[in-house]
């Protein structure tokens, strides 16, 4: 099955081996790594490569995963957004990461809305979508609010982080964005 999601300005598609370099470049940026790395700093390329391989592997194991996000106008790879649920995760999460030169354009919420629609469609029994967010990650909280998620009050501990679980109930979300 070909997965191809179009939003107003973006195209979402399953991550491919050819996106590895762009993904490592984004994750090597200190601004992005601040909330997506176990040390809050960019990881070595050998670790970023392994991380990317695990995202591709997630697709193989689960049949869904992060999507590469391409800018329609230029074809540029601008980030990765989408559903994932690695072992031990507290639910199907919609995660997001956008290259820092494209921050502030509303790309993360635009892509997330497309990805969540796809996720609710793929999993008709899924009662809610979550995002796990570090309490000081204001940018990510802003995205969560824009896509209709609210802080649930639940905490998920991972690495040295105590992460807030933000969530949107299926029916409420579909009424607003579906
Ligand atoms: C979180 C993230 C995906 C947001 O992506 P985005 O496409 O910029 O999303 P938005 O354009 O909606 O901006 C979200 C907020 O980021 C902040 N922001 C926007 N442009 C910014 C910039 N150039 N520099 C710093 N912060 C900026 C604003 O507070 C904005 O909220 P507002 O629109 O209410 O003012 C992006 O900042 C990112 O990749 N961060 C690092 C990775 C990360 O934290 N991922 C989430 C882990 S839970």
PDB file of C-alpha atoms and ligand atoms in Angstrom:
ATOM      1  CA  UNK A   1       0.000   0.000   0.000  1.00  0.00           C
ATOM      2  CA  UNK A   2       1.339   3.418  -0.943  1.00  0.00           C
ATOM      3  CA  UNK A   3       0.945   5.987   1.807  1.00  0.00           C
ATOM      4  CA  UNK A   4       0.861   9.548   0.540  1.00  0.00           C
ATOM      5  CA  UNK A   5      -0.748  12.304   2.588  1.00  0.00           C
ATOM      6  CA  UNK A   6      -1.121  15.816   1.214  1.00  0.00           C
ATOM      7  CA  UNK A   7      -1.829  18.914   3.260  1.00  0.00           C
ATOM      8  CA  UNK A   8      -1.957  22.469   1.986  1.00  0.00           C
ATOM      9  CA  UNK A   9       1.848  22.918   1.882  1.00  0.00           C
ATOM     10  CA  UNK A  10       3.268  19.507   2.705  1.00  0.00           C
ATOM     11  CA  UNK A  11       3.543  15.914   1.585  1.00  0.00           C
ATOM     12  CA  UNK A  12       3.870  13.138   4.169  1.00  0.00           C
ATOM     13  CA  UNK A  13       5.171   9.719   3.214  1.00  0.00           C
ATOM     14  CA  UNK A  14       6.756   6.828   5.100  1.00  0.00           C
ATOM     15  CA  UNK A  15      10.419   7.422   5.943  1.00  0.00           C
ATOM     16  CA  UNK A  16      12.785   5.884   3.437  1.00  0.00           C
ATOM     17  CA  UNK A  17      16.447   4.854   3.623  1.00  0.00           C
ATOM     18  CA  UNK A  18      17.258   7.845   1.388  1.00  0.00           C
ATOM     19  CA  UNK A  19      16.075  10.270   4.138  1.00  0.00           C
ATOM     20  CA  UNK A  20      18.739   9.103   6.601  1.00  0.00           C
ATOM     21  CA  UNK A  21      21.182  11.942   5.923  1.00  0.00           C
ATOM     22  CA  UNK A  22      18.535  14.681   6.220  1.00  0.00           C
ATOM     23  CA  UNK A  23      17.250  13.148   9.451  1.00  0.00           C
ATOM     24  CA  UNK A  24      20.745  12.886  10.955  1.00  0.00           C
ATOM     25  CA  UNK A  25      21.370  16.498   9.979  1.00  0.00           C
ATOM     26  CA  UNK A  26      18.187  17.650  11.752  1.00  0.00           C
ATOM     27  CA  UNK A  27      18.946  15.594  14.853  1.00  0.00           C
ATOM     28  CA  UNK A  28      22.513  16.922  14.881  1.00  0.00           C
ATOM     29  CA  UNK A  29      21.168  20.448  15.425  1.00  0.00           C
ATOM     30  CA  UNK A  30      21.495  21.527  19.064  1.00  0.00           C
ATOM     31  CA  UNK A  31      18.070  23.220  19.049  1.00  0.00           C
ATOM     32  CA  UNK A  32      16.344  20.042  17.932  1.00  0.00           C
ATOM     33  CA  UNK A  33      18.408  17.728  20.128  1.00  0.00           C
ATOM     34  CA  UNK A  34      17.541  19.741  23.248  1.00  0.00           C
ATOM     35  CA  UNK A  35      14.324  17.748  23.606  1.00  0.00           C
ATOM     36  CA  UNK A  36      14.968  14.635  21.516  1.00  0.00           C
ATOM     37  CA  UNK A  37      18.250  13.312  22.851  1.00  0.00           C
ATOM     38  CA  UNK A  38      18.966  11.374  26.072  1.00  0.00           C
ATOM     39  CA  UNK A  39      21.697  13.907  26.927  1.00  0.00           C
ATOM     40  CA  UNK A  40      19.757  16.959  25.610  1.00  0.00           C
ATOM     41  CA  UNK A  41      22.716  17.445  23.237  1.00  0.00           C
ATOM     42  CA  UNK A  42      23.251  16.150  19.689  1.00  0.00           C
ATOM     43  CA  UNK A  43      24.287  12.520  19.620  1.00  0.00           C
ATOM     44  CA  UNK A  44      27.233  11.182  17.609  1.00  0.00           C
ATOM     45  CA  UNK A  45      26.501  10.304  13.970  1.00  0.00           C
ATOM     46  CA  UNK A  46      26.926   6.596  14.735  1.00  0.00           C
ATOM     47  CA  UNK A  47      24.106   6.841  17.302  1.00  0.00           C
ATOM     48  CA  UNK A  48      21.944   8.972  15.013  1.00  0.00           C
ATOM     49  CA  UNK A  49      22.345   6.388  12.264  1.00  0.00           C
ATOM     50  CA  UNK A  50      21.227   3.630  14.628  1.00  0.00           C
ATOM     51  CA  UNK A  51      18.308   5.763  15.729  1.00  0.00           C
ATOM     52  CA  UNK A  52      17.257   6.293  12.114  1.00  0.00           C
ATOM     53  CA  UNK A  53      17.517   2.555  11.469  1.00  0.00           C
ATOM     54  CA  UNK A  54      15.167   1.965  14.405  1.00  0.00           C
ATOM     55  CA  UNK A  55      12.602   4.364  12.877  1.00  0.00           C
ATOM     56  CA  UNK A  56      12.706   2.399   9.611  1.00  0.00           C
ATOM     57  CA  UNK A  57      12.477  -0.806  11.636  1.00  0.00           C
ATOM     58  CA  UNK A  58       9.425   0.543  13.449  1.00  0.00           C
ATOM     59  CA  UNK A  59       7.612   0.585  10.071  1.00  0.00           C
ATOM     60  CA  UNK A  60       8.613  -3.036   9.461  1.00  0.00           C
ATOM     61  CA  UNK A  61       7.479  -4.227  12.879  1.00  0.00           C
ATOM     62  CA  UNK A  62       4.347  -2.140  13.427  1.00  0.00           C
ATOM     63  CA  UNK A  63       3.195  -1.265   9.895  1.00  0.00           C
ATOM     64  CA  UNK A  64       3.188   2.443  10.730  1.00  0.00           C
ATOM     65  CA  UNK A  65       5.691   4.997  11.939  1.00  0.00           C
ATOM     66  CA  UNK A  66       7.170   8.427  11.432  1.00  0.00           C
ATOM     67  CA  UNK A  67       6.531  10.081   8.081  1.00  0.00           C
ATOM     68  CA  UNK A  68       9.026  12.181   6.220  1.00  0.00           C
ATOM     69  CA  UNK A  69       7.620  15.651   5.570  1.00  0.00           C
ATOM     70  CA  UNK A  70       8.460  17.289   2.233  1.00  0.00           C
ATOM     71  CA  UNK A  71       7.716  20.895   1.366  1.00  0.00           C
ATOM     72  CA  UNK A  72       5.461  20.822  -1.719  1.00  0.00           C
ATOM     73  CA  UNK A  73       6.836  23.995  -3.233  1.00  0.00           C
ATOM     74  CA  UNK A  74      10.517  23.008  -3.138  1.00  0.00           C
ATOM     75  CA  UNK A  75      10.527  19.246  -2.538  1.00  0.00           C
ATOM     76  CA  UNK A  76      12.825  19.854   0.444  1.00  0.00           C
ATOM     77  CA  UNK A  77      12.758  17.358   3.353  1.00  0.00           C
ATOM     78  CA  UNK A  78      11.729  19.558   6.290  1.00  0.00           C
ATOM     79  CA  UNK A  79      11.179  17.091   9.103  1.00  0.00           C
ATOM     80  CA  UNK A  80       9.402  14.030  10.376  1.00  0.00           C
ATOM     81  CA  UNK A  81       5.999  13.772  11.970  1.00  0.00           C
ATOM     82  CA  UNK A  82       3.654  10.934  12.670  1.00  0.00           C
ATOM     83  CA  UNK A  83       2.480   8.049  14.754  1.00  0.00           C
ATOM     84  CA  UNK A  84       4.758   5.688  16.564  1.00  0.00           C
ATOM     85  CA  UNK A  85       4.636   3.342  19.512  1.00  0.00           C
ATOM     86  CA  UNK A  86       7.956   1.757  20.396  1.00  0.00           C
ATOM     87  CA  UNK A  87       8.027  -0.994  23.026  1.00  0.00           C
ATOM     88  CA  UNK A  88       6.869   0.257  26.415  1.00  0.00           C
ATOM     89  CA  UNK A  89       5.303   3.465  25.067  1.00  0.00           C
ATOM     90  CA  UNK A  90       2.096   4.625  26.785  1.00  0.00           C
ATOM     91  CA  UNK A  91       0.013   4.605  23.573  1.00  0.00           C
ATOM     92  CA  UNK A  92       0.166   5.580  19.909  1.00  0.00           C
ATOM     93  CA  UNK A  93       1.934   8.906  19.935  1.00  0.00           C
ATOM     94  CA  UNK A  94       1.996  11.538  17.227  1.00  0.00           C
ATOM     95  CA  UNK A  95       5.528  12.930  17.424  1.00  0.00           C
ATOM     96  CA  UNK A  96       7.094  15.837  15.555  1.00  0.00           C
ATOM     97  CA  UNK A  97      10.456  17.296  14.644  1.00  0.00           C
ATOM     98  CA  UNK A  98      11.007  20.064  12.090  1.00  0.00           C
ATOM     99  CA  UNK A  99      14.355  21.405  10.853  1.00  0.00           C
ATOM    100  CA  UNK A 100      15.038  24.580  12.825  1.00  0.00           C
ATOM    101  CA  UNK A 101      15.287  26.823   9.733  1.00  0.00           C
ATOM    102  CA  UNK A 102      11.612  26.027   9.098  1.00  0.00           C
ATOM    103  CA  UNK A 103      10.315  26.595  12.633  1.00  0.00           C
ATOM    104  CA  UNK A 104       7.450  29.024  13.064  1.00  0.00           C
ATOM    105  CA  UNK A 105       5.726  28.276   9.744  1.00  0.00           C
ATOM    106  CA  UNK A 106       3.128  26.020  11.323  1.00  0.00           C
ATOM    107  CA  UNK A 107       4.531  22.956   9.547  1.00  0.00           C
ATOM    108  CA  UNK A 108       4.439  20.674  12.610  1.00  0.00           C
ATOM    109  CA  UNK A 109       0.718  21.213  13.359  1.00  0.00           C
ATOM    110  CA  UNK A 110      -0.204  21.056   9.659  1.00  0.00           C
ATOM    111  CA  UNK A 111       1.637  17.750   9.235  1.00  0.00           C
ATOM    112  CA  UNK A 112       0.368  16.369  12.558  1.00  0.00           C
ATOM    113  CA  UNK A 113      -3.263  16.957  11.606  1.00  0.00           C
ATOM    114  CA  UNK A 114      -2.703  15.018   8.363  1.00  0.00           C
ATOM    115  CA  UNK A 115      -0.893  12.227  10.209  1.00  0.00           C
ATOM    116  CA  UNK A 116      -3.488  11.932  12.988  1.00  0.00           C
ATOM    117  CA  UNK A 117      -6.354  11.726  10.480  1.00  0.00           C
ATOM    118  CA  UNK A 118      -4.475   8.878   8.801  1.00  0.00           C
ATOM    119  CA  UNK A 119      -3.853   7.189  12.161  1.00  0.00           C
ATOM    120  CA  UNK A 120      -7.477   7.322  13.333  1.00  0.00           C
ATOM    121  CA  UNK A 121      -8.514   5.970   9.933  1.00  0.00           C
ATOM    122  CA  UNK A 122      -6.003   3.100  10.132  1.00  0.00           C
ATOM    123  CA  UNK A 123      -6.968   2.213  13.711  1.00  0.00           C
ATOM    124  CA  UNK A 124     -10.769   2.483  14.031  1.00  0.00           C
ATOM    125  CA  UNK A 125     -10.630   1.248  17.634  1.00  0.00           C
ATOM    126  CA  UNK A 126      -8.035   3.808  18.742  1.00  0.00           C
ATOM    127  CA  UNK A 127      -9.769   5.900  21.408  1.00  0.00           C
ATOM    128  CA  UNK A 128      -7.147   8.626  21.721  1.00  0.00           C
ATOM    129  CA  UNK A 129      -3.912   9.935  20.278  1.00  0.00           C
ATOM    130  CA  UNK A 130      -1.169  11.091  22.621  1.00  0.00           C
ATOM    131  CA  UNK A 131       2.005  13.165  22.536  1.00  0.00           C
ATOM    132  CA  UNK A 132       4.659  12.862  25.248  1.00  0.00           C
ATOM    133  CA  UNK A 133       6.212  16.251  25.908  1.00  0.00           C
ATOM    134  CA  UNK A 134       8.923  17.507  28.238  1.00  0.00           C
ATOM    135  CA  UNK A 135       7.351  20.100  30.570  1.00  0.00           C
ATOM    136  CA  UNK A 136       9.712  22.913  29.465  1.00  0.00           C
ATOM    137  CA  UNK A 137       9.242  22.259  25.720  1.00  0.00           C
ATOM    138  CA  UNK A 138       7.072  25.300  24.991  1.00  0.00           C
ATOM    139  CA  UNK A 139       7.284  24.915  21.193  1.00  0.00           C
ATOM    140  CA  UNK A 140       5.978  21.379  21.354  1.00  0.00           C
ATOM    141  CA  UNK A 141       3.232  22.323  23.810  1.00  0.00           C
ATOM    142  CA  UNK A 142       2.144  25.031  21.355  1.00  0.00           C
ATOM    143  CA  UNK A 143       1.862  22.403  18.619  1.00  0.00           C
ATOM    144  CA  UNK A 144      -0.123  20.082  20.901  1.00  0.00           C
ATOM    145  CA  UNK A 145      -2.596  22.873  21.692  1.00  0.00           C
ATOM    146  CA  UNK A 146      -2.982  23.782  18.004  1.00  0.00           C
ATOM    147  CA  UNK A 147      -3.898  20.211  17.131  1.00  0.00           C
ATOM    148  CA  UNK A 148      -6.463  19.894  19.905  1.00  0.00           C
ATOM    149  CA  UNK A 149      -4.481  17.965  22.506  1.00  0.00           C
ATOM    150  CA  UNK A 150      -4.699  18.729  26.218  1.00  0.00           C
ATOM    151  CA  UNK A 151      -2.421  17.822  29.094  1.00  0.00           C
ATOM    152  CA  UNK A 152      -3.922  14.661  30.592  1.00  0.00           C
ATOM    153  CA  UNK A 153      -2.179  14.871  33.976  1.00  0.00           C
ATOM    154  CA  UNK A 154      -0.401  11.540  33.362  1.00  0.00           C
ATOM    155  CA  UNK A 155       3.398  11.420  33.542  1.00  0.00           C
ATOM    156  CA  UNK A 156       5.608   9.062  31.513  1.00  0.00           C
ATOM    157  CA  UNK A 157       9.192   8.515  32.634  1.00  0.00           C
ATOM    158  CA  UNK A 158      11.757   7.906  29.901  1.00  0.00           C
ATOM    159  CA  UNK A 159      15.543   8.363  29.897  1.00  0.00           C
ATOM    160  CA  UNK A 160      15.976  11.031  32.607  1.00  0.00           C
ATOM    161  CA  UNK A 161      12.823  12.846  31.503  1.00  0.00           C
ATOM    162  CA  UNK A 162       9.494  13.056  33.283  1.00  0.00           C
ATOM    163  CA  UNK A 163       7.237  13.659  30.299  1.00  0.00           C
ATOM    164  CA  UNK A 164       3.691  15.006  30.295  1.00  0.00           C
ATOM    165  CA  UNK A 165       1.186  12.962  28.331  1.00  0.00           C
ATOM    166  CA  UNK A 166      -0.940  15.229  26.145  1.00  0.00           C
ATOM    167  CA  UNK A 167      -3.952  13.611  24.539  1.00  0.00           C
ATOM    168  CA  UNK A 168      -6.942  14.114  22.269  1.00  0.00           C
ATOM    169  CA  UNK A 169      -9.995  11.864  22.399  1.00  0.00           C
ATOM    170  CA  UNK A 170     -10.883  10.341  19.056  1.00  0.00           C
ATOM    171  CA  UNK A 171     -14.475  11.601  18.723  1.00  0.00           C
ATOM    172  CA  UNK A 172     -13.724  15.112  19.910  1.00  0.00           C
ATOM    173  CA  UNK A 173     -10.705  15.353  17.607  1.00  0.00           C
ATOM    174  CA  UNK A 174     -12.524  14.000  14.535  1.00  0.00           C
ATOM    175  CA  UNK A 175     -15.372  16.437  15.067  1.00  0.00           C
ATOM    176  CA  UNK A 176     -12.910  19.309  14.957  1.00  0.00           C
ATOM    177  CA  UNK A 177     -10.313  18.166  12.386  1.00  0.00           C
ATOM    178  CA  UNK A 178     -11.772  15.093  10.648  1.00  0.00           C
TER     179      UNK A 178
HETATM  180  C1  LIG B   1       8.226  21.559  18.285  1.00  0.00           C
HETATM  181  C2  LIG B   1       8.454  21.818  16.795  1.00  0.00           C
HETATM  182  C3  LIG B   1       8.226  20.507  16.034  1.00  0.00           C
HETATM  183  C4  LIG B   1       7.449  22.879  16.314  1.00  0.00           C
HETATM  184  O1  LIG B   1       7.470  22.936  14.898  1.00  0.00           O
HETATM  185  P1  LIG B   1       6.971  24.216  14.075  1.00  0.00           P
HETATM  186  O2  LIG B   1       6.719  23.733  12.691  1.00  0.00           O
HETATM  187  O3  LIG B   1       7.893  25.340  14.264  1.00  0.00           O
HETATM  188  O4  LIG B   1       5.578  24.561  14.807  1.00  0.00           O
HETATM  189  P2  LIG B   1       4.855  25.991  14.851  1.00  0.00           P
HETATM  190  O5  LIG B   1       5.226  26.791  13.663  1.00  0.00           O
HETATM  191  O6  LIG B   1       3.433  25.715  15.125  1.00  0.00           O
HETATM  192  O7  LIG B   1       5.514  26.709  16.101  1.00  0.00           O
HETATM  193  C5  LIG B   1       5.294  26.196  17.417  1.00  0.00           C
HETATM  194  C6  LIG B   1       5.844  27.178  18.426  1.00  0.00           C
HETATM  195  O8  LIG B   1       7.259  27.234  18.322  1.00  0.00           O
HETATM  196  C7  LIG B   1       7.710  28.582  18.657  1.00  0.00           C
HETATM  197  N1  LIG B   1       8.518  29.086  17.558  1.00  0.00           N
HETATM  198  C8  LIG B   1       8.113  29.421  16.335  1.00  0.00           C
HETATM  199  N2  LIG B   1       9.143  29.819  15.578  1.00  0.00           N
HETATM  200  C9  LIG B   1      10.222  29.740  16.340  1.00  0.00           C
HETATM  201  C10 LIG B   1      11.575  30.027  16.117  1.00  0.00           C
HETATM  202  N3  LIG B   1      12.006  30.459  14.933  1.00  0.00           N
HETATM  203  N4  LIG B   1      12.445  29.820  17.133  1.00  0.00           N
HETATM  204  C11 LIG B   1      12.009  29.366  18.317  1.00  0.00           C
HETATM  205  N5  LIG B   1      10.715  29.070  18.573  1.00  0.00           N
HETATM  206  C12 LIG B   1       9.835  29.266  17.604  1.00  0.00           C
HETATM  207  C13 LIG B   1       6.482  29.408  18.904  1.00  0.00           C
HETATM  208  O9  LIG B   1       6.256  29.480  20.295  1.00  0.00           O
HETATM  209  C14 LIG B   1       5.392  28.610  18.236  1.00  0.00           C
HETATM  210  O10 LIG B   1       4.134  28.777  18.863  1.00  0.00           O
HETATM  211  P3  LIG B   1       3.142  29.947  18.369  1.00  0.00           P
HETATM  212  O11 LIG B   1       2.874  29.700  16.919  1.00  0.00           O
HETATM  213  O12 LIG B   1       1.953  29.767  19.240  1.00  0.00           O
HETATM  214  O13 LIG B   1       3.879  31.243  18.580  1.00  0.00           O
HETATM  215  C15 LIG B   1       9.897  22.340  16.532  1.00  0.00           C
HETATM  216  O14 LIG B   1      10.129  23.448  17.366  1.00  0.00           O
HETATM  217  C16 LIG B   1      10.970  21.280  16.790  1.00  0.00           C
HETATM  218  O15 LIG B   1      11.284  20.497  15.906  1.00  0.00           O
HETATM  219  N6  LIG B   1      11.520  21.271  18.008  1.00  0.00           N
HETATM  220  C17 LIG B   1      12.599  20.333  18.363  1.00  0.00           C
HETATM  221  C18 LIG B   1      12.113  18.905  18.432  1.00  0.00           C
HETATM  222  C19 LIG B   1      11.021  18.719  19.463  1.00  0.00           C
HETATM  223  O16 LIG B   1      11.017  19.341  20.516  1.00  0.00           O
HETATM  224  N7  LIG B   1      10.074  17.811  19.124  1.00  0.00           N
HETATM  225  C20 LIG B   1       8.969  17.515  19.986  1.00  0.00           C
HETATM  226  C21 LIG B   1       9.320  16.615  21.082  1.00  0.00           C
HETATM  227  S1  LIG B   1       7.907  16.317  22.110  1.00  0.00           S
END
